[in-house]
Coordinates of C-alpha atoms in Angstrom, one line a residue:
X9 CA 96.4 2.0 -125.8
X10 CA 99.2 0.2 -127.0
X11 CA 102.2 -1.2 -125.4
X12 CA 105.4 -1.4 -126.8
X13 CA 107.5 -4.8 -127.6
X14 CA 111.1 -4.5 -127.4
X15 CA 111.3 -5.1 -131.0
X16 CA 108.9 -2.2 -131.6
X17 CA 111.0 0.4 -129.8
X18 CA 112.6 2.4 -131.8
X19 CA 116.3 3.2 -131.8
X20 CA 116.1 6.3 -130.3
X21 CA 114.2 5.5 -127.2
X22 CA 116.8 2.6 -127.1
X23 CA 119.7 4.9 -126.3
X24 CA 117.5 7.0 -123.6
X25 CA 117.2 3.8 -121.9
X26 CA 120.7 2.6 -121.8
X27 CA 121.3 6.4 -121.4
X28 CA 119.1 6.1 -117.7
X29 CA 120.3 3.1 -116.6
X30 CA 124.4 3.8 -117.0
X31 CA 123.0 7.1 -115.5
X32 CA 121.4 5.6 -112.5
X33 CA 124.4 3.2 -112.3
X34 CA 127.3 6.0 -112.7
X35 CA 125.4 7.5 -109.6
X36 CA 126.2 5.2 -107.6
X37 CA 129.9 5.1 -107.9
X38 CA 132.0 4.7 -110.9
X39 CA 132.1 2.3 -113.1
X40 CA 134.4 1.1 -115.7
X41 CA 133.6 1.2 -119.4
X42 CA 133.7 -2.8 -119.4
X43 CA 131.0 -2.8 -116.0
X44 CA 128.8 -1.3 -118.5
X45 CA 128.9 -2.6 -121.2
X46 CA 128.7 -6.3 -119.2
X47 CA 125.6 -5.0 -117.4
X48 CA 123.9 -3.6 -120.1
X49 CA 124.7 -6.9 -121.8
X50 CA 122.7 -8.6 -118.9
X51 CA 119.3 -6.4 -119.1
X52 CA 118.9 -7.7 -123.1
X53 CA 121.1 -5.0 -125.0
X54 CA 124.0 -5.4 -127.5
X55 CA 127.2 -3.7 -127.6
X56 CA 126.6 -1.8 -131.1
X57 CA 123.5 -0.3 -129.5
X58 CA 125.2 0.4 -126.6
X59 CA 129.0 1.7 -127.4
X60 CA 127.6 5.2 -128.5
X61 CA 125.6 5.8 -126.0
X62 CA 128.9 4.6 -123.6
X63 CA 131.0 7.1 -125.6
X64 CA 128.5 10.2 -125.3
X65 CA 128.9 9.6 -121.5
X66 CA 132.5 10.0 -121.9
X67 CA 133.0 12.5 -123.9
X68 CA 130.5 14.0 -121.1
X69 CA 132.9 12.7 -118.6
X70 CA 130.3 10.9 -117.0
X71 CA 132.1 7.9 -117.2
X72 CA 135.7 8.4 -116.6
X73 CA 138.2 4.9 -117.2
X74 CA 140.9 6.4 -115.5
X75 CA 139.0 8.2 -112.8
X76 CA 137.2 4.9 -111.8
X77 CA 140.6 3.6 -111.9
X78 CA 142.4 5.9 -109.4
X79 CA 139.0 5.3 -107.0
X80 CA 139.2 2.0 -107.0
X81 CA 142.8 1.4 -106.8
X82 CA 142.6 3.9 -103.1
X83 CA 139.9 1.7 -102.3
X84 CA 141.5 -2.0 -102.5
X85 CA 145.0 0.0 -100.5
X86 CA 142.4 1.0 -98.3
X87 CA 141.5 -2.3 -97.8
X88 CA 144.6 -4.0 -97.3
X89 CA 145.6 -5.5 -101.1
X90 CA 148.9 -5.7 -102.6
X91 CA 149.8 -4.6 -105.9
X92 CA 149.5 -8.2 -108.3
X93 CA 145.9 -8.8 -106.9
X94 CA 144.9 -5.1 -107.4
X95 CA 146.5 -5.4 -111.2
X96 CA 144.3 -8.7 -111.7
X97 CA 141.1 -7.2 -110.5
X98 CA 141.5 -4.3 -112.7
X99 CA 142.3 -6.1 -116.0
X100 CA 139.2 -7.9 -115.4
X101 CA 137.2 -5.2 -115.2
X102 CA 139.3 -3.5 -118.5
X103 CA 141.4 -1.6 -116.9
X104 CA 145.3 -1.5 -117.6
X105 CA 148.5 0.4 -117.7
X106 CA 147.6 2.1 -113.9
X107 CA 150.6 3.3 -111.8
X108 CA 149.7 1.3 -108.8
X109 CA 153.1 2.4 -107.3
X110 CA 152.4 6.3 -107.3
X111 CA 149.1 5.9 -105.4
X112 CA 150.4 3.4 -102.9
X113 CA 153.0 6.0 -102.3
X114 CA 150.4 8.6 -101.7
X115 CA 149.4 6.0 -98.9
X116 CA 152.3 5.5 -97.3
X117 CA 154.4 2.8 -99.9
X118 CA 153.8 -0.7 -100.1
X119 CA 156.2 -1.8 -97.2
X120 CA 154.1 0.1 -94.6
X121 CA 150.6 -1.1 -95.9
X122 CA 152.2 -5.1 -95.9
X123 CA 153.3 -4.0 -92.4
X124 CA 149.4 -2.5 -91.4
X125 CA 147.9 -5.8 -92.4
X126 CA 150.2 -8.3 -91.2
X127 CA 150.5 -6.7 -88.0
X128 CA 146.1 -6.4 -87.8
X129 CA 146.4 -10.2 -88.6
X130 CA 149.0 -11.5 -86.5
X131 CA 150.7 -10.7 -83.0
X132 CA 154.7 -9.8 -83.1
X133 CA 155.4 -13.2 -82.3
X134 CA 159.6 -13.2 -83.5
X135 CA 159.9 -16.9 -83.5
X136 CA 157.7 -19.3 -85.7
X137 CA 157.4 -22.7 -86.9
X138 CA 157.8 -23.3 -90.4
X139 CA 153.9 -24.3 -90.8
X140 CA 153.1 -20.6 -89.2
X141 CA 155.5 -19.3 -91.3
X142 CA 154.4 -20.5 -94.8
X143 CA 150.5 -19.7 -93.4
X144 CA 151.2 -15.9 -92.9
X145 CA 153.0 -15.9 -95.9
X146 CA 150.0 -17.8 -97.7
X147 CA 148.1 -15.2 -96.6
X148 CA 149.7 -12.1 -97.7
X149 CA 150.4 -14.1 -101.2
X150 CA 146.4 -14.1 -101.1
X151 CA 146.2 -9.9 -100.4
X152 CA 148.2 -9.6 -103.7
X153 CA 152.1 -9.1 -102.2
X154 CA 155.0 -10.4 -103.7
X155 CA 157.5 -13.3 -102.1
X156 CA 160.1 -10.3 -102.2
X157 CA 157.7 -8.0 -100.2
X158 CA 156.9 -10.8 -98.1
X159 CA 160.3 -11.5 -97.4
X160 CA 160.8 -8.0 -96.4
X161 CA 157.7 -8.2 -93.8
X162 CA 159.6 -10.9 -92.1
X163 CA 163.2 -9.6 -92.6
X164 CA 161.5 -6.0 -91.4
X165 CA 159.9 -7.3 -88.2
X166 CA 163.0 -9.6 -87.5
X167 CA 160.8 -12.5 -87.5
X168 CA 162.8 -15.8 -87.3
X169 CA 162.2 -19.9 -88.5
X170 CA 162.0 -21.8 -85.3
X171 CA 162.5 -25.6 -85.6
X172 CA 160.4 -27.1 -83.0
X173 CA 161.9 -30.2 -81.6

């Protein structure tokens, strides 16, 4: 019997392949149009091979850019990140134009999730030193929250610059 070398393969069984691997991958969660393509890039195949197979999915609604979007946007709130960090992430995984306000106002709005991590972090200390005080702030910078959000936290939870002396 004869086994088959890549370059033997023929185009067809080529797309079943990709076809069961974004398959196997989609059913694990979702996955952005870009994930794919990048992993498929890693396991040998090109993108001409693999952008019909990609759009077949789609059009299937299998794979679902704006529905991967929404998941992982409730996912990262979930978690505790702000709106610029959650905006990064999805542009590097080739996602843009998202309303990241709508769904944080599903959860609660911005202001209360900043409040949720901030107070999981840190006690309600109302009096800090201004090394403390650019640390937290660091810190939500980090989670993806504005200096105007931040600013907010602080005015919010009345917490005041102590000079220590």
């Amino acid at each position: 019997m004869k086994t088959k070398t890549p370059s033997s393969t023929t185009a067809n069984e080529r797309s079943r392949q990709i076809e069961d691997i974004c398959l196997r991958l989609l059913a694990r969660r979702e996955h952005s149009r870009r994930e794919l393509l990048d992993k498929l890039a890693l396991r040998g195949f090109e993108r001409d091979e693999v952008n019909p197979v990609i759009d077949a999915l789609t059009e299937q609604n299998w794979q679902n850019d704006e529905r991967y979007a929404e998941c992982y946007v409730r996912d990262r709130i979930g978690k505790g990140y702000g709106p610029i960090r959650i905006a990064y992430e999805l542009q590097q995984r080739g996602i843009s134009g998202v309303d990241l306000d709508a769904q944080a106002e599903e959860q609660g709005g911005w202001l209360n999730l900043v409040l949720d991590v901030y107070a999981g972090k840190y006690g309600d200390e109302k009096s800090l030193p201004p090394n403390e005080w650019a640390k937290r702030s660091r810190f939500l910078q980090q989670r993806g929250f504005s200096g105007e959000t931040i600013k907010q936290v602080f005015a919010e939870l009345k917490i005041k610059l102590c000079r220590s002396g």
